mmCIF file of C-alpha atoms and ligand atoms in Angstrom:
data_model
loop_
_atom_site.group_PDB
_atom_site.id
_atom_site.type_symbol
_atom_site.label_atom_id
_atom_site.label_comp_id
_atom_site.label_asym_id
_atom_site.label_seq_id
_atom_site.Cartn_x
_atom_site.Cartn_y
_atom_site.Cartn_z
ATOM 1 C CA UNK A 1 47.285 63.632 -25.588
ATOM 2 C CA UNK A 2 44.585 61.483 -25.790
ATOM 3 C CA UNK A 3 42.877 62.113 -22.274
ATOM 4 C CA UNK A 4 41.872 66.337 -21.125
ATOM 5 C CA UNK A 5 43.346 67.648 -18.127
ATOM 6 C CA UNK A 6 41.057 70.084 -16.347
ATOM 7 C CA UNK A 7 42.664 71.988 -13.473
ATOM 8 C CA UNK A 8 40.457 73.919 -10.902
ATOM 9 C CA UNK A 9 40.994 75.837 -8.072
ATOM 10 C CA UNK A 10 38.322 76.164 -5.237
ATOM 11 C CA UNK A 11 38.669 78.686 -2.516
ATOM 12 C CA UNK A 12 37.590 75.363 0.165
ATOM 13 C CA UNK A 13 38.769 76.679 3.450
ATOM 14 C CA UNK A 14 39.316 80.590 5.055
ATOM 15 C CA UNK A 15 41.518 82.253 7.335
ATOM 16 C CA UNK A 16 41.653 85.811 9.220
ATOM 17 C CA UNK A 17 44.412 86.669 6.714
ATOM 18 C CA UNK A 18 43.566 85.043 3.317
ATOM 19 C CA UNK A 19 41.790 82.095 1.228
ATOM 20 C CA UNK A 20 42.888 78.513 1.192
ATOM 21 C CA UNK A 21 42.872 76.791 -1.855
ATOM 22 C CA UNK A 22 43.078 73.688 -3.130
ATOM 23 C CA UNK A 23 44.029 72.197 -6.550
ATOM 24 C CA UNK A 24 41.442 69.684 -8.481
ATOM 25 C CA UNK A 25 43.089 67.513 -11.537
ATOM 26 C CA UNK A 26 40.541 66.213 -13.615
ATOM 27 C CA UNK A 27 41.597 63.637 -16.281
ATOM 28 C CA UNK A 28 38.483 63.409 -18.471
ATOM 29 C CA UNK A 29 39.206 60.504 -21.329
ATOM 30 C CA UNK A 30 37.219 60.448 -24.710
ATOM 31 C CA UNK A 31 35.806 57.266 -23.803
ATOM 32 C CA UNK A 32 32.953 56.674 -21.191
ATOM 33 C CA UNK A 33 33.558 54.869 -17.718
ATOM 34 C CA UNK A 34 33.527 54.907 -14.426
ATOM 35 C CA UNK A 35 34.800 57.987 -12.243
ATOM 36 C CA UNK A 36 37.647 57.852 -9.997
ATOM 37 C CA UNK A 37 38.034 60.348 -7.089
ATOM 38 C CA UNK A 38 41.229 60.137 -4.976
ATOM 39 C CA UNK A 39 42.456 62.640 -1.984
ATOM 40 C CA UNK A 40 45.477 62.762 0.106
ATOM 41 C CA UNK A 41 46.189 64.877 3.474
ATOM 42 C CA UNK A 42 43.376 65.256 5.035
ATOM 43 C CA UNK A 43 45.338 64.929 8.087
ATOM 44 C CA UNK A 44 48.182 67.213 7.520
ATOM 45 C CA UNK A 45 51.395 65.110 8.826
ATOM 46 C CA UNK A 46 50.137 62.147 5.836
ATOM 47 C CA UNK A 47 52.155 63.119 3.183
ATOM 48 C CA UNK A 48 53.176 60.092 0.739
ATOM 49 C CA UNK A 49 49.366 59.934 -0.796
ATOM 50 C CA UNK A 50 50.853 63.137 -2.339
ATOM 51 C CA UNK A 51 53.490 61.561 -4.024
ATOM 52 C CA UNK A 52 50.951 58.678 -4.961
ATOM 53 C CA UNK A 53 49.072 60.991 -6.692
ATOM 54 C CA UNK A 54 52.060 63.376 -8.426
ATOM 55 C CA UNK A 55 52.784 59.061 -9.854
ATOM 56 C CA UNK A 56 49.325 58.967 -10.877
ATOM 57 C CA UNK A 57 49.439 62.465 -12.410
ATOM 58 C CA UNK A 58 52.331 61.643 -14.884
ATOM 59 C CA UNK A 59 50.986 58.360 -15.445
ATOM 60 C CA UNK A 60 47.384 59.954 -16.569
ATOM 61 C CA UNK A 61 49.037 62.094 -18.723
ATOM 62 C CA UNK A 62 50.567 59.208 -21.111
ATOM 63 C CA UNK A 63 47.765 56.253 -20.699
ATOM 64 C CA UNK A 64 44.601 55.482 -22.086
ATOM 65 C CA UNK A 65 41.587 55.108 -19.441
ATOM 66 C CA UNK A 66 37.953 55.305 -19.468
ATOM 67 C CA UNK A 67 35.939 57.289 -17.768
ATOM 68 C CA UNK A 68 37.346 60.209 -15.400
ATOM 69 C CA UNK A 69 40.231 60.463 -12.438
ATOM 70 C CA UNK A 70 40.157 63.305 -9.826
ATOM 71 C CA UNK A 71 42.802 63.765 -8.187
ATOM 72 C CA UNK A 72 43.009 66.436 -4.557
ATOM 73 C CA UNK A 73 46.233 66.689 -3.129
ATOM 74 C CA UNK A 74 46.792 68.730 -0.545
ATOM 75 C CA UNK A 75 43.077 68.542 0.288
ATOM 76 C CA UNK A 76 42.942 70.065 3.951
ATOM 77 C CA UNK A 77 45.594 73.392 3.398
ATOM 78 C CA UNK A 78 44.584 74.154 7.242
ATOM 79 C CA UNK A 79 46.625 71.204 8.529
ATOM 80 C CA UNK A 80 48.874 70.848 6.339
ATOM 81 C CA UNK A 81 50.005 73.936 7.192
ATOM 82 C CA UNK A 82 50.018 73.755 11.424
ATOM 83 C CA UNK A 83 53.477 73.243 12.546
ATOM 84 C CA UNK A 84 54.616 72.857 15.298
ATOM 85 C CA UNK A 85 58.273 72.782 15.593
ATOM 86 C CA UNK A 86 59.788 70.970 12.886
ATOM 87 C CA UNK A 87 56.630 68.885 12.961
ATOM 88 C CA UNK A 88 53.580 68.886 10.856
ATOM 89 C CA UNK A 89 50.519 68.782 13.538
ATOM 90 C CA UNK A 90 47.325 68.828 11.175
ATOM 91 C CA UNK A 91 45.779 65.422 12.815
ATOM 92 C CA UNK A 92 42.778 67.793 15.129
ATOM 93 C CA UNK A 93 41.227 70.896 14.432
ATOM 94 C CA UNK A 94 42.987 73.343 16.280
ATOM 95 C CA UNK A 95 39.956 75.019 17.080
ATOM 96 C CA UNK A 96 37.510 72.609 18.376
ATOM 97 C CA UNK A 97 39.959 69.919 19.262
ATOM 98 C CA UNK A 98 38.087 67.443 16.662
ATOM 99 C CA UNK A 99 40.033 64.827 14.467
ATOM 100 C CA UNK A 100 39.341 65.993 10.868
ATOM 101 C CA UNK A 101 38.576 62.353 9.326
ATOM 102 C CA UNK A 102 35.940 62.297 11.564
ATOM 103 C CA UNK A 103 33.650 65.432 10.246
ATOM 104 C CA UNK A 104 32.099 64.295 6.937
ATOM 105 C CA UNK A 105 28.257 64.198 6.968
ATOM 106 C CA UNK A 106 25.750 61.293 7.078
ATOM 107 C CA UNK A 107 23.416 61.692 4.439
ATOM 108 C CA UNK A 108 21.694 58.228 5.623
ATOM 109 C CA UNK A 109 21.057 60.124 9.443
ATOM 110 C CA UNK A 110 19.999 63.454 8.206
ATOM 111 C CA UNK A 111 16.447 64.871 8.735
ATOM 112 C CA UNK A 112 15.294 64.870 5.168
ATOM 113 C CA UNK A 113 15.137 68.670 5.458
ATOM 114 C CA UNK A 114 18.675 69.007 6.050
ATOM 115 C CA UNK A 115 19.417 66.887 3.337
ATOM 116 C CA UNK A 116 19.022 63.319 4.453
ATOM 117 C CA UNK A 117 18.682 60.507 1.559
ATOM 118 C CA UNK A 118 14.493 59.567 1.278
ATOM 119 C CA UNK A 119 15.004 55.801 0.302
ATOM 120 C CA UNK A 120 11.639 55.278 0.495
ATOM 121 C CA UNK A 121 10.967 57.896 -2.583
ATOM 122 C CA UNK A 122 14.173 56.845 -4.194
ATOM 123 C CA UNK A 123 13.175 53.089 -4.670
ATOM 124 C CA UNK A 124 9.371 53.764 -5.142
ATOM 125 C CA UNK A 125 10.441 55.588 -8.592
ATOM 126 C CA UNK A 126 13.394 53.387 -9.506
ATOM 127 C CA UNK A 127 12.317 49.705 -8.967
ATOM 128 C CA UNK A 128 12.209 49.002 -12.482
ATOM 129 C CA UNK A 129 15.205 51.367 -13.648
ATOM 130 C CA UNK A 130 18.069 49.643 -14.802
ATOM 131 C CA UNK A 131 21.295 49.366 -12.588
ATOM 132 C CA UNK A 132 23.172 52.073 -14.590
ATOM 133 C CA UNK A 133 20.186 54.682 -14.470
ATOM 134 C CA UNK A 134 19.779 53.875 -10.646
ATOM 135 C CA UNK A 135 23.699 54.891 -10.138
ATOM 136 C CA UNK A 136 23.327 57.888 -12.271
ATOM 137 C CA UNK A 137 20.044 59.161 -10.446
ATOM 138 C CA UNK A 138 21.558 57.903 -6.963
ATOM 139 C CA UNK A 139 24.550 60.513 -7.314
ATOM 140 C CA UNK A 140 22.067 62.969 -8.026
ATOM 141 C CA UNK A 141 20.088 62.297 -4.875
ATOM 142 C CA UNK A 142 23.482 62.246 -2.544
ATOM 143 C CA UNK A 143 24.801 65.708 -4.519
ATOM 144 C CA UNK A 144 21.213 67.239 -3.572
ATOM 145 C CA UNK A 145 21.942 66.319 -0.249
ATOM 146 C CA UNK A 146 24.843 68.618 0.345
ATOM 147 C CA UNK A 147 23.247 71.343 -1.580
ATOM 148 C CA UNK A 148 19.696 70.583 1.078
ATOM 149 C CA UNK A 149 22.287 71.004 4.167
ATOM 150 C CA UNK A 150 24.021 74.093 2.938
ATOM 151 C CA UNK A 151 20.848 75.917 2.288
ATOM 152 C CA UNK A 152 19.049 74.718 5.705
ATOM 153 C CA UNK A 153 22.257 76.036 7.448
ATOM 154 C CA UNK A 154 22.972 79.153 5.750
ATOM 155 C CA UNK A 155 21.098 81.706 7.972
ATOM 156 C CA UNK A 156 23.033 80.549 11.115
ATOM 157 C CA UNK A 157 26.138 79.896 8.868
ATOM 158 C CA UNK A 158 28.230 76.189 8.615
ATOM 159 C CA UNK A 159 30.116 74.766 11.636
ATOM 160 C CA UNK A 160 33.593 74.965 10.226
ATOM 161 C CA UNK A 161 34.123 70.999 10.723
ATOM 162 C CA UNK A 162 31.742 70.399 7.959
ATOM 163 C CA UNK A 163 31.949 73.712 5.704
ATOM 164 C CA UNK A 164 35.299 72.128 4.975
ATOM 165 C CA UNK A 165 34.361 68.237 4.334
ATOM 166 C CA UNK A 166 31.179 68.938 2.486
ATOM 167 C CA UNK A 167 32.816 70.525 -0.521
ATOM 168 C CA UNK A 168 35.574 67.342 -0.586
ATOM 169 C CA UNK A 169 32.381 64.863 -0.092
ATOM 170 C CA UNK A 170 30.579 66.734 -3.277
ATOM 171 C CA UNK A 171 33.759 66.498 -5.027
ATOM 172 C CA UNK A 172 33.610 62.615 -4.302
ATOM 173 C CA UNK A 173 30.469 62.335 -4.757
ATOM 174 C CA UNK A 174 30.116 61.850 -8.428
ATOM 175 C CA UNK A 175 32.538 58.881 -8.397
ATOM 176 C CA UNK A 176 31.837 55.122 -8.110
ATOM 177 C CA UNK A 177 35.367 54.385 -6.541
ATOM 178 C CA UNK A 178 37.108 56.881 -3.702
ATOM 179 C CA UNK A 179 40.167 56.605 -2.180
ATOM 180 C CA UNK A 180 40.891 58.440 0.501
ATOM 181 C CA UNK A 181 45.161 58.588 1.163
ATOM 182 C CA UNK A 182 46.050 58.808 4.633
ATOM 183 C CA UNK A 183 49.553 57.468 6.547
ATOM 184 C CA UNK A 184 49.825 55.614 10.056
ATOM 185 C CA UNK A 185 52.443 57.301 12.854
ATOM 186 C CA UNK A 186 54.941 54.464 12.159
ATOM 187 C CA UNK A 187 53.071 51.550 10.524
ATOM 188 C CA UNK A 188 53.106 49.613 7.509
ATOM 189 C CA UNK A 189 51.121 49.867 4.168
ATOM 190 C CA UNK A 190 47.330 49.246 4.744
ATOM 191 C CA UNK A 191 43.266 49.378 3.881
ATOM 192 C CA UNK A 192 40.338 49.794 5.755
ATOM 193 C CA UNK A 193 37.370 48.267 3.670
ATOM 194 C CA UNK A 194 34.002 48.006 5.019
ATOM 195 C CA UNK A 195 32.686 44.007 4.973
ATOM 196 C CA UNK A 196 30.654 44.856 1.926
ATOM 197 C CA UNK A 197 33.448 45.288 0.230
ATOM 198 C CA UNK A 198 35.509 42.063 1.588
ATOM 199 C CA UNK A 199 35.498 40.695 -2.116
ATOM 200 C CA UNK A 200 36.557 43.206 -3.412
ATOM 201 C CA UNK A 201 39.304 44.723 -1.647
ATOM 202 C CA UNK A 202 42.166 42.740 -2.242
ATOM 203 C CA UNK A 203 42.208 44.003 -6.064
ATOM 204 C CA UNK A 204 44.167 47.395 -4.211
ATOM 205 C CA UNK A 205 47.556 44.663 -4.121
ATOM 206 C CA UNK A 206 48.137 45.506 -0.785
ATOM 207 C CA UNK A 207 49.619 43.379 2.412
ATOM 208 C CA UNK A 208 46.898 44.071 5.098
ATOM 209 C CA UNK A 209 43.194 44.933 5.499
ATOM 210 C CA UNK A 210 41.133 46.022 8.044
ATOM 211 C CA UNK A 211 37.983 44.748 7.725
ATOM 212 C CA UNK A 212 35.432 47.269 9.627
ATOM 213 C CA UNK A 213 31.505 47.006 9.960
ATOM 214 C CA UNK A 214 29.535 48.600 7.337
ATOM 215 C CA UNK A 215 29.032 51.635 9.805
ATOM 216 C CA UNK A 216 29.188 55.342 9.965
ATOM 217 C CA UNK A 217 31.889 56.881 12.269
ATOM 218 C CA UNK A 218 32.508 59.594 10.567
ATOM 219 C CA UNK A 219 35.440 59.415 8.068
ATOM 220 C CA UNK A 220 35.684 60.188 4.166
ATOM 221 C CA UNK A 221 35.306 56.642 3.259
ATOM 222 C CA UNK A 222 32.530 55.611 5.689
ATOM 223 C CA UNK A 223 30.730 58.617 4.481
ATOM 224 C CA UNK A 224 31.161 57.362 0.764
ATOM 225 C CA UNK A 225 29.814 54.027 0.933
ATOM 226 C CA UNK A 226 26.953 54.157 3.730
ATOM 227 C CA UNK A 227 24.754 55.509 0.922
ATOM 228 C CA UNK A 228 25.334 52.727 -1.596
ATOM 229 C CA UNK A 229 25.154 49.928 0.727
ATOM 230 C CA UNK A 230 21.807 51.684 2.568
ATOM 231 C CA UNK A 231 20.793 51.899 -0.881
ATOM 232 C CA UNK A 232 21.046 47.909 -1.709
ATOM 233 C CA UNK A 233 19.853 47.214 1.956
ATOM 234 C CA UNK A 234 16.529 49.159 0.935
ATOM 235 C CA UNK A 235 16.274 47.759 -2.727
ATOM 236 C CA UNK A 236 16.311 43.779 -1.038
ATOM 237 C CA UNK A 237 14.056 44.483 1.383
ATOM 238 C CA UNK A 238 11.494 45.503 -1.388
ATOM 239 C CA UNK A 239 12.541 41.857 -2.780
ATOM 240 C CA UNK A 240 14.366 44.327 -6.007
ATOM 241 C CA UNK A 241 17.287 43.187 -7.178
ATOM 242 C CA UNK A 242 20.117 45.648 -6.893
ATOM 243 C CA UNK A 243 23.843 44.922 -7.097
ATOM 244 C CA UNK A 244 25.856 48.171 -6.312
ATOM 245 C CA UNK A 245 29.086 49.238 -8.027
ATOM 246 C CA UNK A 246 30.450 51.535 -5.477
ATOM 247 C CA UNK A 247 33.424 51.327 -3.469
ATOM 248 C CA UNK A 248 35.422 53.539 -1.296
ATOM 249 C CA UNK A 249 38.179 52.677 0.928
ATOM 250 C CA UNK A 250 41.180 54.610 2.970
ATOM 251 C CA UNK A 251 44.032 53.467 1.901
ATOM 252 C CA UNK A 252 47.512 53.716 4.708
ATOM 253 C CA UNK A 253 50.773 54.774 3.080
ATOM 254 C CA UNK A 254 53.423 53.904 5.511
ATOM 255 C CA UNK A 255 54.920 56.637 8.123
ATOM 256 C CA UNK A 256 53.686 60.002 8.257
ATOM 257 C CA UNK A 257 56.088 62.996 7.693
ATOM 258 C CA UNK A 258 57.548 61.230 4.975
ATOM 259 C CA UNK A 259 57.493 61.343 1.217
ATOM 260 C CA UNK A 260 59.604 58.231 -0.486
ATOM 261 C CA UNK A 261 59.263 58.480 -4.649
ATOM 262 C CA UNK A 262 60.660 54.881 -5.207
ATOM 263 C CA UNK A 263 57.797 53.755 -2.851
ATOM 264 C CA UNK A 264 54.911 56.034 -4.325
ATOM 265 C CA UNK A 265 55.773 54.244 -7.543
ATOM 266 C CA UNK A 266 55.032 51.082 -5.685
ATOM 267 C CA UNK A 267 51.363 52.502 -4.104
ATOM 268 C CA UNK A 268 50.798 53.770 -7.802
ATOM 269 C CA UNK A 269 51.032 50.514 -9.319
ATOM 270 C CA UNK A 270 49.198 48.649 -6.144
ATOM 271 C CA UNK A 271 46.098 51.402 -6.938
ATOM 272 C CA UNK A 272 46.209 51.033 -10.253
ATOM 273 C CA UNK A 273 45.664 47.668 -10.439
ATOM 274 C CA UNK A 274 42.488 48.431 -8.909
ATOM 275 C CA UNK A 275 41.785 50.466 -11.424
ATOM 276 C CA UNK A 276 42.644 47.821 -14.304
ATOM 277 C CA UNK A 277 40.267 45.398 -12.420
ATOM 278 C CA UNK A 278 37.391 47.705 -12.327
ATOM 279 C CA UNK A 279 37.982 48.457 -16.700
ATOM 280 C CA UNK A 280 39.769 51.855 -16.119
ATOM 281 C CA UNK A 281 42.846 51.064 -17.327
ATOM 282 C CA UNK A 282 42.876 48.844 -20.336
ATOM 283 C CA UNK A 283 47.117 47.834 -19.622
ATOM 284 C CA UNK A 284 47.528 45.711 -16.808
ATOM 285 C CA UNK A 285 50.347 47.592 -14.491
ATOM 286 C CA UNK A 286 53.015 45.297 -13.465
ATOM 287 C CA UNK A 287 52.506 44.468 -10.328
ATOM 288 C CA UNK A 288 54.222 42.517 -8.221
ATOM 289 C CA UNK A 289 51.626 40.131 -6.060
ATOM 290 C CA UNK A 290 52.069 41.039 -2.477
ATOM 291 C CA UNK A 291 50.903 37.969 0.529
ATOM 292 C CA UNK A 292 48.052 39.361 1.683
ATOM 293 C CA UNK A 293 46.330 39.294 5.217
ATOM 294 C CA UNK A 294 43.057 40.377 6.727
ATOM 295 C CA UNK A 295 41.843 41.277 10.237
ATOM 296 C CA UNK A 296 38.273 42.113 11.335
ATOM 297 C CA UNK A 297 38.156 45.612 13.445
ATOM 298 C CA UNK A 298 37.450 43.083 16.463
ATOM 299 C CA UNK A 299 40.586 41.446 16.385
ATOM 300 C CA UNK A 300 42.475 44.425 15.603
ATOM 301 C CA UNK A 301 44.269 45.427 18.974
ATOM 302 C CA UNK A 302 45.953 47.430 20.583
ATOM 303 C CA UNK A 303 48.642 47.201 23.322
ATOM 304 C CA UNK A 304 48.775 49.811 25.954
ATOM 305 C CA UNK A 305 51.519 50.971 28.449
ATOM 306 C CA UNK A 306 50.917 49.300 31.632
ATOM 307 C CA UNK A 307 53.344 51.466 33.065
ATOM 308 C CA UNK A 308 54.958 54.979 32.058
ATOM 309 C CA UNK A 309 58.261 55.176 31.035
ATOM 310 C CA UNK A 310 60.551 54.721 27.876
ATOM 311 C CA UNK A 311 59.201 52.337 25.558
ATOM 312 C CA UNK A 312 61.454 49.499 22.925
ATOM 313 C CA UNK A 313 59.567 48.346 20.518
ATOM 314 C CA UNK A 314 61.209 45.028 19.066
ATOM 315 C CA UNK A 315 58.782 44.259 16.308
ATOM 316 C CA UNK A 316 58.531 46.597 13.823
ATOM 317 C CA UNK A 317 55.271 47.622 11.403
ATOM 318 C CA UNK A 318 55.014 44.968 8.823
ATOM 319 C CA UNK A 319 56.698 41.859 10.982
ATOM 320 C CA UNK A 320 55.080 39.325 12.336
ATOM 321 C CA UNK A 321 55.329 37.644 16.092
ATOM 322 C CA UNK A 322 53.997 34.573 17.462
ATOM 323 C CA UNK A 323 52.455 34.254 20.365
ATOM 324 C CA UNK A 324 54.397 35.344 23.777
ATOM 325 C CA UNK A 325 56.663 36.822 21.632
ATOM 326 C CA UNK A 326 58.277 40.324 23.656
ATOM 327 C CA UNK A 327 56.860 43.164 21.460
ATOM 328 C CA UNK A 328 57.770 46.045 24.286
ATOM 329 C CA UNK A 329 60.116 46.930 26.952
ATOM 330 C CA UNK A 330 59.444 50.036 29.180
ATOM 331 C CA UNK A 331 61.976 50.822 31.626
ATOM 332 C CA UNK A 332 61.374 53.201 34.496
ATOM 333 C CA UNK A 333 64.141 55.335 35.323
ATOM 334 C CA UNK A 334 63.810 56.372 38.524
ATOM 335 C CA UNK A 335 63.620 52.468 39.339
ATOM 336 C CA UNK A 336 66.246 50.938 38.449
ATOM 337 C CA UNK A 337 67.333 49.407 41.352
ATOM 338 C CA UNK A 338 63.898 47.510 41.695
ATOM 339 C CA UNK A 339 63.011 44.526 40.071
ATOM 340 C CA UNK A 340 60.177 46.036 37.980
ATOM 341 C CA UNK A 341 62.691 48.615 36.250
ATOM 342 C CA UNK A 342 61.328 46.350 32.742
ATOM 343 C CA UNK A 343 58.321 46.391 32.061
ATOM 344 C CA UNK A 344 57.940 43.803 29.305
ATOM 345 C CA UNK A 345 55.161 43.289 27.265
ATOM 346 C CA UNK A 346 54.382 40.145 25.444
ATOM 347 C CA UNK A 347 52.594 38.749 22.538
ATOM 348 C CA UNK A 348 48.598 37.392 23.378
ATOM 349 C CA UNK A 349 48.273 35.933 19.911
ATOM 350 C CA UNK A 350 50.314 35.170 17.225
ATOM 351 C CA UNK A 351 49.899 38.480 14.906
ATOM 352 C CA UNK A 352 51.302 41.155 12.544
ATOM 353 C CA UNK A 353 52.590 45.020 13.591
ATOM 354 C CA UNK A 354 50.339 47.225 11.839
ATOM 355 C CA UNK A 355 51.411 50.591 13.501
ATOM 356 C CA UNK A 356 53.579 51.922 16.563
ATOM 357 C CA UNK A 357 53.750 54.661 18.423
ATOM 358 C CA UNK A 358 56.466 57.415 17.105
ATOM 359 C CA UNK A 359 57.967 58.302 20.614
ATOM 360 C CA UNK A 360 59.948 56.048 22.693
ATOM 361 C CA UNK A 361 58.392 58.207 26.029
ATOM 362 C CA UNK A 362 54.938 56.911 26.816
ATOM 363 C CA UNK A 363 52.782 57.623 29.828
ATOM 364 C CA UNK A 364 50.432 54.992 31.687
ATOM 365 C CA UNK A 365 47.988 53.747 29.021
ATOM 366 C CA UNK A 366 49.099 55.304 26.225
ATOM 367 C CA UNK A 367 48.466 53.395 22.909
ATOM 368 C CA UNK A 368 51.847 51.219 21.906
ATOM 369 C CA UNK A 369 50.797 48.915 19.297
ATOM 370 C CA UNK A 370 48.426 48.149 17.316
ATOM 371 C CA UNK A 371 48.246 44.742 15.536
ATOM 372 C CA UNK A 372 46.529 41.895 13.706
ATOM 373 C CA UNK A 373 45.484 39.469 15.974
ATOM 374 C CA UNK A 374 45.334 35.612 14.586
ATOM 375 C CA UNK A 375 45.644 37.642 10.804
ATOM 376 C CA UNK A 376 43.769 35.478 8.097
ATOM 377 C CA UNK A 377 45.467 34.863 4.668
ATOM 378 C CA UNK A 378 43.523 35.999 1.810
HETATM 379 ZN ZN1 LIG B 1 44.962 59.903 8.610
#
């Protein structure tokens, strides 16, 4: 074999009865290049990055790649193991109620004694350092970061929300590309990319991107890339030259709940030809060019129940509707003798299904839809 397979375990999360573990593959290849760090169920119910990555796995084994792939399945044991019912719950923290791709840390808000990033210091010593040096000394600063926070905190001990996500954010953070594997409810395959990645997003051969602002809100890939692009925001205002090489996105693999082989060979491919653009795979996968669209957060919308009741949804994830088009019926019931019994609701915009709501029973203002609104063609 020509690449090394490392396997670790880390003890990442605890429990009143044991340790929860999760599994670290590290394919380290003989030649240098960039790192690749890639995670899947963080939310528990968001299965198919998992079978992404067992693709990816038995692909690593055979290929020839540069630089280094880690791969986390599994990476949040806690929810992927709350059922309830047949169901997998694992979206919240049972605890404190919080959504758990909303709890990584912001190294760019910090106090610099609880391990925020000092820019300032950073660029005053590396204005003349070349671009590679600056990446390499950059990681260093984020990985002190984590290690800064863990220390201030460990007298009082760490809030369990970020115990967790710090040790999966210093896993990441030695990488210049993250991907972070999630699923929709019921939707169809797609990216969020920050705008300072726009150009490069569409090299993941996916159909639809979400193009947010270049903002913290809390999730693994936000918390990835608001160092780098802080980072080039400092460097220009200093008049320095800086052009970054990170990227991080979070990448949606269809319907939760589910795991579908024939398509994880698909999302392998699709990922890997990201990886063939960026000179970590030498072979060019065979990939078969998908139309793509794109949709700034703004225009990404959502259609809520204007009434209660049970809900058919006539366009499914992945179609496409033109304007007044019916996307919804609700029908009441208990009125069905009255001429509101239908509730219909109808298209604003021509526009593309991006995700749905799994149950048919909805209450006033619940979430239906959610949808590209006037999509662009990339
Ligand atoms: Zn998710």
């Amino acid at each position: 074999m020509k690449n090394t397979l490392f396997i670790k375990k880390l003890k990442i999360d605890q429990t009143v009865a044991n340790d929860m573990v999760i599994t670290v593959y590290e394919f380290v290849s003989t030649k240098p290049g960039k790192t690749v760090y890639l995670q899947s169920s963080v939310h528990g119910a968001e299965l198919q990055g998992n079978a992404v990555i067992y693709e990816l796995f038995n692909y690593l084994k055979e290929v020839d790649f540069c630089g280094k792939i880690i791969l986390v399945p599994l990476a949040n044991p806690y929810a992927s193991s709350q059922k309830s019912g047949t169901y997998t719950h694992g979206r919240f923290n049972p605890v404190t109620g919080d959504n758990w791709n909303r709890m990584y840390l912001d190294l760019c808000s910090l106090d610099q004694e609880q391990g925020g990033i000092d820019f300032k210091k950073f660029i005053e010593s590396h204005g003349e350092k070349s671009a590679q040096e600056i990446n390499k000394d950059f990681k260093k600063v984020i990985r002190k970061g984590f290690e800064t926070y863990l220390k201030y905190h460990r007298d009082y001990g760490i809030d369990e929300n970020k115990s967790l996500f710090i040790e999966l954010q210093r896993l990441a953070s030695e990488a210049d590309i993250v991907l972070d594997l999630h699923t929709g409810a019921r939707a169809t395959r797609y990216i969020y990319s920050p705008e300072c990645q726009e150009d490069k997003m569409k090299d993941i051969n996916f159909p639809h991107y979400i193009v947010i602002p270049n903002e913290f809100g809390g999730a693994m890939d936000e918390a990835s890339f608001m160092p780098w692009f802080k980072l080039s925001e400092n460097f220009k205002k200093e008049n320095i030259d800086y052009q970054y090489d990170f990227e991080s996105y979070t990448v949606e693999l269809g319907n939760e709940e589910v795991i579908d082989m024939d398509a994880a060979k698909n999302d392998a491919v699709n990922i890997l030809n990201l990886l063939h653009q960026r000179d970590v795979l030498k072979d060019r996968p065979k990939v078969k060019k998908t139309k793509q669209y794109k949709c700034s957060l703004k225009d990404y919308k959502s259609y809520y129940a204007k009434a209660a009741g049970l809900c058919e949804y006539h366009i499914k994830p992945g179609e496409h509707f033109k304007e007044n088009d019916l996307l919804c019926s609700i029908y009441k019931m208990d009125r069905l003798d009255e001429r509101n019994a239908v509730t219909e609701i109808r298209a604003l915009t021509s526009g593309i299904v991006i995700h749905q709501t799994p149950s048919a029973s909805v209450k006033k203002g619940m979430e239906l839809i959610q949808v590209f609104s006037n999509p662009v063609t990339l």
